[in-house]
Amino acid sequence: MEEGTSTSPGSCDVTGETDAFQWDTREDCEVRQILDRVADKWSLMVISLLGHRTLRFTELKREIDGVSQRMLTVTLRHLERDGLIQRTVHPVVPPRVDYELTDLGCGLIETIQSLVRWTESNQEAIIRARIAFDQRQAEAAASA
């Protein structure tokens, strides 16, 4: 055990078995790859927006501030590959493409909404923690 490492159990009351290795960073770790995908900021935005209704590419691009056309295209392809969204091409001129959540993707909406609610509820505490951390860092730098 490293020096300074606490031997006491953590304070979180986590039910069920947890295995940190399930989130291993190895390339072949499916759990890590899936978490990386669904926890990506652009994926979260796309899934959240598609939770309300079917949207076209241009509507998604307009709704997601700061996303480039290339990044949105890549994000949509990855989500489609993972089975979270469905892409429908309508045979009209000009071509129309719609995106919607699959049943698998709909299963993420509640989890994403919980995460957003937690963030909204705790944003002030996080801001205070950041300010306190930055002050400690500045004090440490000034005394060094």
Coordinates of C-alpha atoms in Angstrom, one line a residue:
M1 CA 0.0 0.0 0.0
E2 CA 1.3 3.4 -0.9
E3 CA 2.3 5.9 1.9
G4 CA -0.6 8.1 2.7
T5 CA -3.2 5.7 1.5
S6 CA -6.1 5.3 3.9
T7 CA -6.9 1.8 5.1
S8 CA -10.4 2.7 6.2
P9 CA -13.3 2.0 3.9
G10 CA -14.7 4.8 1.8
S11 CA -17.8 6.7 3.0
C12 CA -20.0 5.9 0.0
D13 CA -22.7 3.4 0.7
V14 CA -22.5 1.4 -2.6
T15 CA -24.8 -1.6 -2.8
G16 CA -23.9 -4.5 -4.9
E17 CA -20.5 -5.7 -6.1
T18 CA -18.1 -3.3 -7.7
D19 CA -15.1 -4.2 -9.8
A20 CA -12.9 -1.3 -10.9
F21 CA -11.3 -3.6 -13.5
Q22 CA -14.6 -3.6 -15.4
W23 CA -13.7 -0.1 -16.5
D24 CA -10.2 -1.1 -17.6
T25 CA -8.7 1.2 -20.2
R26 CA -7.5 -1.7 -22.4
E27 CA -8.6 -1.4 -26.0
D28 CA -10.7 -4.6 -25.8
C29 CA -12.7 -3.6 -22.7
E30 CA -16.3 -3.4 -24.0
V31 CA -17.6 -1.8 -20.8
R32 CA -15.0 1.0 -21.0
Q33 CA -15.7 1.6 -24.7
I34 CA -19.5 1.8 -24.2
L35 CA -19.0 4.2 -21.2
D36 CA -16.7 6.3 -23.3
R37 CA -19.3 6.5 -26.0
V38 CA -22.4 7.3 -24.0
A39 CA -20.6 9.6 -21.6
D40 CA -19.2 11.7 -24.4
K41 CA -20.6 15.3 -24.2
W42 CA -21.8 15.2 -27.8
S43 CA -23.4 11.8 -27.4
L44 CA -25.2 12.9 -24.3
M45 CA -26.6 15.9 -26.1
V46 CA -27.7 13.9 -29.2
I47 CA -29.4 11.2 -27.0
S48 CA -31.1 13.9 -24.9
L49 CA -32.4 15.8 -27.9
L50 CA -33.6 12.6 -29.6
G51 CA -35.4 11.7 -26.5
H52 CA -38.0 14.4 -27.3
R53 CA -38.5 13.6 -31.0
T54 CA -37.0 12.5 -34.3
L55 CA -34.7 15.1 -35.7
R56 CA -32.8 15.8 -38.9
F57 CA -29.1 16.4 -39.1
T58 CA -29.5 20.1 -39.5
E59 CA -31.8 20.4 -36.6
L60 CA -29.4 18.5 -34.4
K61 CA -26.5 20.8 -35.5
R62 CA -28.6 23.9 -34.8
E63 CA -29.6 22.7 -31.3
I64 CA -26.1 21.6 -30.2
D65 CA -24.0 24.7 -29.6
G66 CA -20.4 24.3 -30.6
V67 CA -20.5 20.9 -32.4
S68 CA -18.8 20.8 -35.8
Q69 CA -20.4 19.1 -38.7
R70 CA -17.7 16.5 -38.8
M71 CA -18.0 15.8 -35.0
L72 CA -21.8 15.5 -35.2
T73 CA -21.4 13.1 -38.2
V74 CA -18.9 10.9 -36.3
T75 CA -21.0 11.0 -33.1
L76 CA -24.2 9.9 -35.0
R77 CA -22.3 7.1 -36.8
H78 CA -20.9 5.8 -33.5
L79 CA -24.3 5.9 -31.8
E80 CA -25.9 4.2 -34.8
R81 CA -23.2 1.5 -34.8
D82 CA -23.8 0.9 -31.1
G83 CA -27.6 0.5 -31.8
L84 CA -28.6 3.6 -29.8
I85 CA -30.0 5.6 -32.7
Q86 CA -31.6 4.7 -36.0
R87 CA -30.9 6.6 -39.2
T88 CA -33.7 6.7 -41.8
V89 CA -33.0 8.0 -45.3
H90 CA -36.1 9.1 -47.2
P91 CA -36.1 8.7 -51.0
V92 CA -36.8 12.3 -51.8
V93 CA -35.0 15.1 -53.6
P94 CA -33.1 16.5 -51.8
P95 CA -32.5 13.5 -49.6
R96 CA -33.9 13.7 -46.1
V97 CA -32.3 11.8 -43.2
D98 CA -34.0 11.5 -39.9
Y99 CA -32.5 10.3 -36.6
E100 CA -34.4 8.7 -33.7
L101 CA -33.6 6.7 -30.6
T102 CA -33.9 3.0 -30.7
D103 CA -35.5 1.1 -27.8
L104 CA -31.9 0.6 -26.5
G105 CA -31.2 4.4 -26.8
C106 CA -34.5 5.2 -25.0
G107 CA -33.3 3.1 -22.1
L108 CA -30.6 5.7 -21.5
I109 CA -32.9 8.7 -21.2
E110 CA -33.7 8.2 -17.5
T111 CA -30.1 7.7 -16.6
I112 CA -29.1 10.9 -18.5
Q113 CA -31.9 12.8 -16.9
S114 CA -30.8 11.6 -13.5
L115 CA -27.2 12.8 -14.2
V116 CA -28.5 16.2 -15.4
R117 CA -30.7 16.6 -12.3
W118 CA -27.8 15.6 -10.0
T119 CA -25.6 18.2 -11.8
E120 CA -28.2 20.9 -11.5
S121 CA -28.7 20.1 -7.8
N122 CA -25.0 20.1 -7.0
Q123 CA -23.7 22.8 -9.3
E124 CA -23.4 25.4 -6.5
A125 CA -21.5 23.0 -4.2
I126 CA -19.1 22.1 -7.1
I127 CA -18.5 25.8 -7.8
R128 CA -17.7 26.4 -4.1
A129 CA -15.3 23.4 -4.1
R130 CA -13.6 24.6 -7.2
I131 CA -13.1 28.1 -5.7
A132 CA -11.7 26.6 -2.5
F133 CA -9.4 24.3 -4.5
D134 CA -8.1 27.2 -6.6
Q135 CA -7.5 29.3 -3.5
R136 CA -5.5 26.5 -1.9
Q137 CA -3.5 26.1 -5.1
A138 CA -2.8 29.8 -5.3
E139 CA -1.8 29.9 -1.6
A140 CA 0.5 26.9 -2.1
A141 CA 2.1 28.5 -5.2
A142 CA 2.6 31.8 -3.3
S143 CA 4.3 30.2 -0.4
A144 CA 6.6 28.0 -2.5

